Every structure is written in C-alpha cells, then in structure tokens.
mmCIF file of C-alpha atoms in Angstrom:
data_model
loop_
_atom_site.group_PDB
_atom_site.id
_atom_site.type_symbol
_atom_site.label_atom_id
_atom_site.label_comp_id
_atom_site.label_asym_id
_atom_site.label_seq_id
_atom_site.Cartn_x
_atom_site.Cartn_y
_atom_site.Cartn_z
ATOM 1 C CA MET A 1047 64.691 82.100 106.146
ATOM 2 C CA THR A 1048 67.126 82.290 108.778
ATOM 3 C CA GLU A 1049 69.680 85.171 108.493
ATOM 4 C CA THR A 1050 73.440 83.948 108.922
ATOM 5 C CA ALA A 1051 75.235 85.699 111.999
ATOM 6 C CA GLN A 1052 77.926 87.936 110.799
ATOM 7 C CA PRO A 1053 81.364 87.365 112.499
ATOM 8 C CA PRO A 1054 82.565 90.142 114.763
ATOM 9 C CA THR A 1055 84.656 92.944 113.573
ATOM 10 C CA ALA A 1056 88.331 91.676 113.771
ATOM 11 C CA LEU A 1057 89.413 95.197 115.190
ATOM 12 C CA SER A 1058 87.318 97.932 116.491
ATOM 13 C CA VAL A 1059 89.110 101.044 118.015
ATOM 14 C CA ARG A 1060 87.147 103.645 119.920
ATOM 15 C CA ASN A 1061 88.172 107.115 120.941
ATOM 16 C CA ILE A 1062 91.748 106.091 121.871
ATOM 17 C CA SER A 1063 94.118 108.901 123.359
ATOM 18 C CA TYR A 1064 97.482 108.567 124.888
ATOM 19 C CA SER A 1065 100.204 110.696 126.168
ATOM 20 C CA TYR A 1066 103.652 110.182 127.434
ATOM 21 C CA GLY A 1067 103.417 112.568 130.305
ATOM 22 C CA LYS A 1068 102.308 115.888 129.096
ATOM 23 C CA LYS A 1069 103.302 115.020 125.443
ATOM 24 C CA PRO A 1070 100.117 113.703 123.561
ATOM 25 C CA ALA A 1071 100.873 110.868 121.193
ATOM 26 C CA LEU A 1072 97.298 109.903 120.176
ATOM 27 C CA ASN A 1073 94.303 112.060 120.095
ATOM 28 C CA ASP A 1074 90.734 110.488 119.924
ATOM 29 C CA ILE A 1075 91.335 107.744 117.517
ATOM 30 C CA SER A 1076 88.515 105.597 116.254
ATOM 31 C CA PHE A 1077 88.061 103.092 113.226
ATOM 32 C CA ASP A 1078 86.963 99.628 112.379
ATOM 33 C CA LEU A 1079 88.803 97.228 109.951
ATOM 34 C CA ALA A 1080 86.998 95.801 107.116
ATOM 35 C CA PRO A 1081 87.230 91.893 107.186
ATOM 36 C CA GLY A 1082 89.300 89.992 104.858
ATOM 37 C CA LYS A 1083 91.382 93.190 103.745
ATOM 38 C CA VAL A 1084 94.526 95.052 104.237
ATOM 39 C CA THR A 1085 94.326 98.316 105.872
ATOM 40 C CA ALA A 1086 97.416 100.392 105.681
ATOM 41 C CA LEU A 1087 98.062 102.592 108.670
ATOM 42 C CA LEU A 1088 100.029 105.182 106.739
ATOM 43 C CA GLY A 1089 101.928 107.932 108.552
ATOM 44 C CA PRO A 1090 105.407 109.469 108.910
ATOM 45 C CA ASN A 1091 107.820 108.548 111.460
ATOM 46 C CA GLY A 1092 106.633 109.846 115.025
ATOM 47 C CA ALA A 1093 102.999 109.960 113.815
ATOM 48 C CA GLY A 1094 101.963 107.602 116.706
ATOM 49 C CA LYS A 1095 101.728 104.129 114.770
ATOM 50 C CA THR A 1096 103.891 102.227 117.086
ATOM 51 C CA THR A 1097 102.000 103.853 120.127
ATOM 52 C CA LEU A 1098 98.759 102.767 118.610
ATOM 53 C CA PHE A 1099 99.951 99.058 117.969
ATOM 54 C CA SER A 1100 101.488 98.985 121.586
ATOM 55 C CA LEU A 1101 97.827 99.859 122.950
ATOM 56 C CA ILE A 1102 96.045 97.176 120.644
ATOM 57 C CA THR A 1103 98.524 94.421 121.750
ATOM 58 C CA GLY A 1104 98.258 95.330 125.472
ATOM 59 C CA LEU A 1105 101.864 96.472 125.749
ATOM 60 C CA PHE A 1106 100.512 99.790 127.023
ATOM 61 C CA ASP A 1107 97.668 100.157 129.366
ATOM 62 C CA CYS A 1108 94.662 101.720 127.300
ATOM 63 C CA ARG A 1109 93.335 104.340 129.755
ATOM 64 C CA GLU A 1110 91.121 106.344 127.386
ATOM 65 C CA GLY A 1111 88.921 104.483 124.812
ATOM 66 C CA GLU A 1112 88.446 100.864 124.083
ATOM 67 C CA VAL A 1113 90.175 98.275 121.797
ATOM 68 C CA VAL A 1114 87.904 95.288 120.886
ATOM 69 C CA ILE A 1115 89.561 92.417 119.029
ATOM 70 C CA ALA A 1116 87.174 89.713 117.199
ATOM 71 C CA GLY A 1117 84.430 90.788 119.472
ATOM 72 C CA HIS A 1118 86.482 90.716 122.794
ATOM 73 C CA PRO A 1119 87.127 94.016 124.607
ATOM 74 C CA LEU A 1120 90.742 94.013 125.484
ATOM 75 C CA ARG A 1121 90.324 95.721 128.924
ATOM 76 C CA ARG A 1122 87.653 93.198 130.118
ATOM 77 C CA ASP A 1123 88.637 89.992 128.256
ATOM 78 C CA ARG A 1124 92.382 90.294 127.766
ATOM 79 C CA SER A 1125 93.102 86.710 127.286
ATOM 80 C CA ALA A 1126 90.378 86.004 124.581
ATOM 81 C CA ALA A 1127 91.132 89.230 122.655
ATOM 82 C CA LEU A 1128 95.062 88.491 122.488
ATOM 83 C CA SER A 1129 94.441 84.903 121.428
ATOM 84 C CA SER A 1130 92.844 86.346 118.226
ATOM 85 C CA LEU A 1131 95.618 88.265 117.412
ATOM 86 C CA GLY A 1132 99.111 87.770 115.228
ATOM 87 C CA ILE A 1133 101.723 90.327 115.461
ATOM 88 C CA VAL A 1134 105.108 90.998 113.533
ATOM 89 C CA PHE A 1135 106.874 93.811 115.600
ATOM 90 C CA GLN A 1136 109.255 96.359 113.850
ATOM 91 C CA ALA A 1137 112.142 94.958 115.839
ATOM 92 C CA GLN A 1138 113.036 91.364 115.518
ATOM 93 C CA THR A 1139 112.226 89.142 118.400
ATOM 94 C CA LEU A 1140 113.342 85.684 117.716
ATOM 95 C CA GLU A 1141 115.677 83.733 120.086
ATOM 96 C CA LEU A 1142 118.852 83.663 118.064
ATOM 97 C CA ASP A 1143 120.517 80.660 119.634
ATOM 98 C CA LEU A 1144 117.466 78.431 119.008
ATOM 99 C CA THR A 1145 116.718 76.874 115.791
ATOM 100 C CA ILE A 1146 113.765 77.834 113.594
ATOM 101 C CA ASP A 1147 111.669 74.651 114.695
ATOM 102 C CA GLN A 1148 112.415 75.376 118.367
ATOM 103 C CA ASN A 1149 111.316 79.089 118.054
ATOM 104 C CA LEU A 1150 108.042 78.112 116.411
ATOM 105 C CA ARG A 1151 107.367 75.162 118.689
ATOM 106 C CA TYR A 1152 107.960 77.280 121.836
ATOM 107 C CA PHE A 1153 105.453 79.800 120.447
ATOM 108 C CA ALA A 1154 103.046 77.097 119.299
ATOM 109 C CA ALA A 1155 102.880 75.737 122.975
ATOM 110 C CA LEU A 1156 102.049 79.073 124.441
ATOM 111 C CA ARG A 1157 99.123 79.420 121.934
ATOM 112 C CA GLY A 1158 97.882 75.791 123.054
ATOM 113 C CA LEU A 1159 98.715 73.806 119.952
ATOM 114 C CA THR A 1160 99.531 70.075 120.403
ATOM 115 C CA ARG A 1161 102.691 68.731 119.293
ATOM 116 C CA LEU A 1162 101.177 67.161 116.114
ATOM 117 C CA GLU A 1163 99.246 70.427 115.334
ATOM 118 C CA ALA A 1164 102.382 72.354 115.637
ATOM 119 C CA LYS A 1165 104.437 70.106 113.301
ATOM 120 C CA ASP A 1166 101.968 70.144 110.819
ATOM 121 C CA ARG A 1167 101.492 74.063 110.918
ATOM 122 C CA ILE A 1168 105.140 74.592 110.888
ATOM 123 C CA ASP A 1169 105.974 72.388 108.005
ATOM 124 C CA MET A 1170 103.149 74.085 106.006
ATOM 125 C CA LEU A 1171 104.357 77.610 106.788
ATOM 126 C CA LEU A 1172 107.977 77.060 106.180
ATOM 127 C CA ALA A 1173 107.145 75.672 102.758
ATOM 128 C CA ALA A 1174 104.876 78.626 102.046
ATOM 129 C CA ILE A 1175 107.685 81.352 103.127
ATOM 130 C CA GLY A 1176 110.231 79.500 101.138
ATOM 131 C CA LEU A 1177 112.292 78.073 104.045
ATOM 132 C CA GLU A 1178 111.196 74.390 103.782
ATOM 133 C CA GLY A 1179 113.721 71.968 105.170
ATOM 134 C CA LEU A 1180 115.626 74.561 107.450
ATOM 135 C CA ASN A 1181 113.811 73.541 110.541
ATOM 136 C CA LYS A 1182 116.964 72.713 112.141
ATOM 137 C CA THR A 1183 118.866 75.845 111.336
ATOM 138 C CA LYS A 1184 119.772 78.246 114.123
ATOM 139 C CA VAL A 1185 118.210 81.740 113.644
ATOM 140 C CA ARG A 1186 121.516 83.331 114.325
ATOM 141 C CA LYS A 1187 122.564 81.832 110.704
ATOM 142 C CA LEU A 1188 119.871 83.227 109.007
ATOM 143 C CA SER A 1189 119.747 86.476 107.061
ATOM 144 C CA GLY A 1190 117.498 89.254 108.105
ATOM 145 C CA GLY A 1191 114.849 88.661 105.221
ATOM 146 C CA GLN A 1192 114.937 84.950 106.425
ATOM 147 C CA ARG A 1193 114.343 86.079 110.017
ATOM 148 C CA ARG A 1194 111.516 88.066 109.135
ATOM 149 C CA ARG A 1195 109.830 85.299 107.207
ATOM 150 C CA VAL A 1196 110.046 83.201 110.311
ATOM 151 C CA GLU A 1197 108.373 85.916 112.458
ATOM 152 C CA VAL A 1198 105.575 86.223 109.816
ATOM 153 C CA ALA A 1199 105.141 82.125 110.058
ATOM 154 C CA ARG A 1200 105.109 82.516 113.742
ATOM 155 C CA ALA A 1201 102.466 85.121 113.649
ATOM 156 C CA LEU A 1202 100.254 82.848 111.576
ATOM 157 C CA LEU A 1203 100.692 79.670 113.538
ATOM 158 C CA ASP A 1204 97.191 79.704 115.188
ATOM 159 C CA HIS A 1205 95.300 81.065 112.486
ATOM 160 C CA PRO A 1206 94.772 84.636 113.904
ATOM 161 C CA ALA A 1207 91.667 86.552 113.025
ATOM 162 C CA LEU A 1208 93.759 89.778 112.938
ATOM 163 C CA LEU A 1209 97.373 90.296 111.668
ATOM 164 C CA LEU A 1210 99.111 93.205 112.943
ATOM 165 C CA LEU A 1211 102.461 94.324 111.164
ATOM 166 C CA ASP A 1212 104.392 97.224 112.499
ATOM 167 C CA GLU A 1213 106.679 98.529 109.694
ATOM 168 C CA PRO A 1214 107.719 94.828 109.116
ATOM 169 C CA SER A 1215 109.956 95.645 106.084
ATOM 170 C CA THR A 1216 112.386 97.848 107.985
ATOM 171 C CA GLY A 1217 115.902 96.981 107.083
ATOM 172 C CA LEU A 1218 115.019 94.391 104.423
ATOM 173 C CA ASP A 1219 116.344 93.857 100.933
ATOM 174 C CA ILE A 1220 114.147 94.723 98.022
ATOM 175 C CA ALA A 1221 113.410 91.091 97.208
ATOM 176 C CA THR A 1222 112.366 90.158 100.584
ATOM 177 C CA ARG A 1223 110.188 93.418 101.131
ATOM 178 C CA ARG A 1224 108.458 92.678 97.810
ATOM 179 C CA TRP A 1225 107.743 89.058 99.052
ATOM 180 C CA LEU A 1226 106.563 90.174 102.290
ATOM 181 C CA ILE A 1227 104.140 92.734 101.004
ATOM 182 C CA GLU A 1228 102.780 90.350 98.392
ATOM 183 C CA HIS A 1229 102.450 87.455 100.786
ATOM 184 C CA VAL A 1230 100.466 89.674 103.224
ATOM 185 C CA HIS A 1231 98.126 90.751 100.530
ATOM 186 C CA ALA A 1232 97.649 87.273 99.399
ATOM 187 C CA LEU A 1233 96.650 86.154 102.935
ATOM 188 C CA ALA A 1234 93.847 88.810 102.781
ATOM 189 C CA ARG A 1235 92.664 87.918 99.416
ATOM 190 C CA ASP A 1236 92.909 84.081 99.506
ATOM 191 C CA LYS A 1237 92.369 83.475 103.215
ATOM 192 C CA GLY A 1238 90.078 86.157 104.321
ATOM 193 C CA MET A 1239 92.715 87.457 106.980
ATOM 194 C CA THR A 1240 92.142 90.835 108.178
ATOM 195 C CA VAL A 1241 95.377 93.018 108.317
ATOM 196 C CA LEU A 1242 96.611 96.044 109.675
ATOM 197 C CA LEU A 1243 99.944 97.202 108.141
ATOM 198 C CA ALA A 1244 101.783 100.043 109.563
ATOM 199 C CA THR A 1245 104.160 101.878 107.126
ATOM 200 C CA HIS A 1246 105.449 105.069 106.000
ATOM 201 C CA LEU A 1247 106.137 103.617 102.680
ATOM 202 C CA VAL A 1248 103.528 104.393 100.107
ATOM 203 C CA ASP A 1249 104.639 101.776 97.623
ATOM 204 C CA GLU A 1250 103.592 99.104 100.327
ATOM 205 C CA VAL A 1251 99.985 100.097 99.995
ATOM 206 C CA GLY A 1252 97.906 98.075 97.376
ATOM 207 C CA ASP A 1253 95.264 100.020 95.004
ATOM 208 C CA GLU A 1254 92.584 97.889 96.479
ATOM 209 C CA ASP A 1255 93.624 98.530 100.229
ATOM 210 C CA ASP A 1256 91.786 100.520 102.706
ATOM 211 C CA VAL A 1257 93.967 103.231 104.322
ATOM 212 C CA ILE A 1258 94.188 105.277 107.488
ATOM 213 C CA VAL A 1259 96.554 108.461 107.297
ATOM 214 C CA LEU A 1260 97.741 109.254 110.868
ATOM 215 C CA ASP A 1261 99.702 112.460 111.517
ATOM 216 C CA LYS A 1262 100.824 113.804 114.743
ATOM 217 C CA GLY A 1263 98.529 111.448 116.669
ATOM 218 C CA ARG A 1264 95.440 112.211 114.751
ATOM 219 C CA ILE A 1265 93.597 110.578 111.821
ATOM 220 C CA VAL A 1266 93.675 113.103 108.924
ATOM 221 C CA ALA A 1267 92.111 110.713 106.298
ATOM 222 C CA ALA A 1268 90.638 107.431 106.150
ATOM 223 C CA GLY A 1269 89.069 105.337 103.332
ATOM 224 C CA GLN A 1270 89.970 103.623 100.023
ATOM 225 C CA VAL A 1271 92.791 104.655 98.127
ATOM 226 C CA ASP A 1272 91.089 106.368 95.261
ATOM 227 C CA ALA A 1273 88.941 108.255 97.565
ATOM 228 C CA ILE A 1274 91.757 109.668 99.611
ATOM 229 C CA VAL A 1275 93.548 110.637 96.411
ATOM 230 C CA ALA A 1276 90.542 112.417 95.387
ATOM 231 C CA SER A 1277 89.895 114.152 98.601
ATOM 232 C CA ALA A 1278 93.457 115.533 98.536
ATOM 233 C CA GLY A 1279 93.039 116.671 94.887
ATOM 234 C CA ALA A 1280 96.184 114.735 94.189
ATOM 235 C CA ALA A 1281 97.322 112.582 91.207
ATOM 236 C CA ASN A 1282 98.141 109.549 93.234
ATOM 237 C CA LEU A 1283 98.522 108.274 96.933
ATOM 238 C CA ASP A 1284 102.151 109.461 97.422
ATOM 239 C CA GLU A 1285 101.121 113.055 96.407
ATOM 240 C CA ALA A 1286 98.029 112.977 98.595
ATOM 241 C CA PHE A 1287 100.106 111.430 101.561
ATOM 242 C CA THR A 1288 102.643 114.229 101.034
ATOM 243 C CA ARG A 1289 100.180 116.968 101.097
ATOM 244 C CA MET A 1290 98.575 115.518 104.210
ATOM 245 C CA THR A 1291 101.570 115.310 106.337
ATOM 246 C CA ALA A 1292 103.977 118.033 104.861
ATOM 247 C CA HIS A 1293 102.639 120.957 107.032
ATOM 248 C CA ASP A 1294 105.977 121.096 109.011
ATOM 249 C CA ALA A 1295 107.974 121.511 106.093
ATOM 250 C CA VAL A 1296 105.570 124.205 104.742
ATOM 251 C CA SER A 1297 105.545 126.208 108.052
ATOM 252 C CA ALA A 1298 109.406 125.963 108.338
ATOM 253 C CA ALA A 1299 110.018 127.108 104.695
#
C-alpha cells in the first residue's frame, strides 16, 4: 500500500532573532503551525508580534534563523514562499479612492489570476463577507469594519496556504470584531486553512486553538489552551496570560 505524501507545514520558523540596533526584539524564536488550525500569537503590546510578522512576510530581512512557508524557504525561494501567503496587516492598506472591485482586481492581477477567475472569486468572497452588491462602492465611503472585511477578502483571493492576521480587530466595533474572529475560525475548521492570529486580546482565542505566548521577544509558552492554562496553574487563559506577562508590574510594585 502506497503512503500518501503529507503536505508541507504551512509555516516553520527556526531560530529567528532580530534587533533594532542594540535593542533585541526577538530572541531565538522557533515554532511550526499545525495545518488546518488557528494558532493565536498572544502577547502584550511590544512583545515582538509585529516584528515577527514583518520577518515572515519578508518586509524585514531575516538575518538570523529561517522562515519556511509551505515548504519554500523565504530566503532562497522568496517568490514561491510569498505566493502561498495571505495577510491582513494591523494598519489598513486599501486604496481609498478606488472601488472595492478595483482594489480586489488589482491585487488579483498581481497574484496572476485571470479576469474571469478574479470576477468569480470576488463575487463569491463579497457574498461571504456580507458586502454583496457593493463592488462599485469606493473604499472611502465604507465604514472601518467594512474596509477590514474587504482586506480579509483580498487576503483570500488566491487560496493561500497560510493566512496571517496582525491584530486585525484593532479599532473595530464589537459586532465586526466578533464576525472577523468567527469567520477566521470557520476558515480553519471548514476550509482547512492554517491561520496565525496575532492578538493581545484573550477573548479572540478559541478553546480549540493552539497558542504561542510571546513576551519580550521570547516564547514563554506554546501548546493547546488547556495545557497552557494548566502549566500556569491558572483557572483560565486570561489568568494564565496575565501571570506569564505581568512580571513588569510585579517588579515595579
């Protein structure tokens, strides 16, 4: 009986370190993401989450360590690695004076989709995110929550193997934030997508998620939610997270 070949890990990070001048931001970070799951990168502001995302996406040069996306080393096979990646940045990045359709079609062209493929994907995604029929609306006229939904659609246009979200709920109203987190978990559960969600909000983490706790540029815990809670001797993830990252407050008291 022939064994079925296993797909490559969506993201493998090995021994990543990074400094801003003499100030260290990340120190020997290593992890693999489980396929078809949401992994929450949980850390307080300034923990190094955005720096890590900048290295994974190639915005920063990874001088120490290695990033491998869907089997493609970022340093040696940058084009193939990044083609497997969808990302929603913390800051909004849509062109305000273009319509939703123009924004998405431009990105689709950059990703190599044909006009017909782009149209079909855009129509399907806009329906999925609750913006069906708004193709010709300029982004400037959208609410902040609607713009974020368009950015999620853009990240999903070409079926990425890995979806990165860098604190995507920043500035969103409660209803849109709830939709975003539920939609992301549905993508992992129903579509088998691998998701890395950077956040400092514990309520965005599902009970079934894997968690990486990052603090001061180091991984201080990694594993399933219940295991992290147990290892901290806590009653829940909120308490565990506070215990793992509250050293400054304790020392200053």
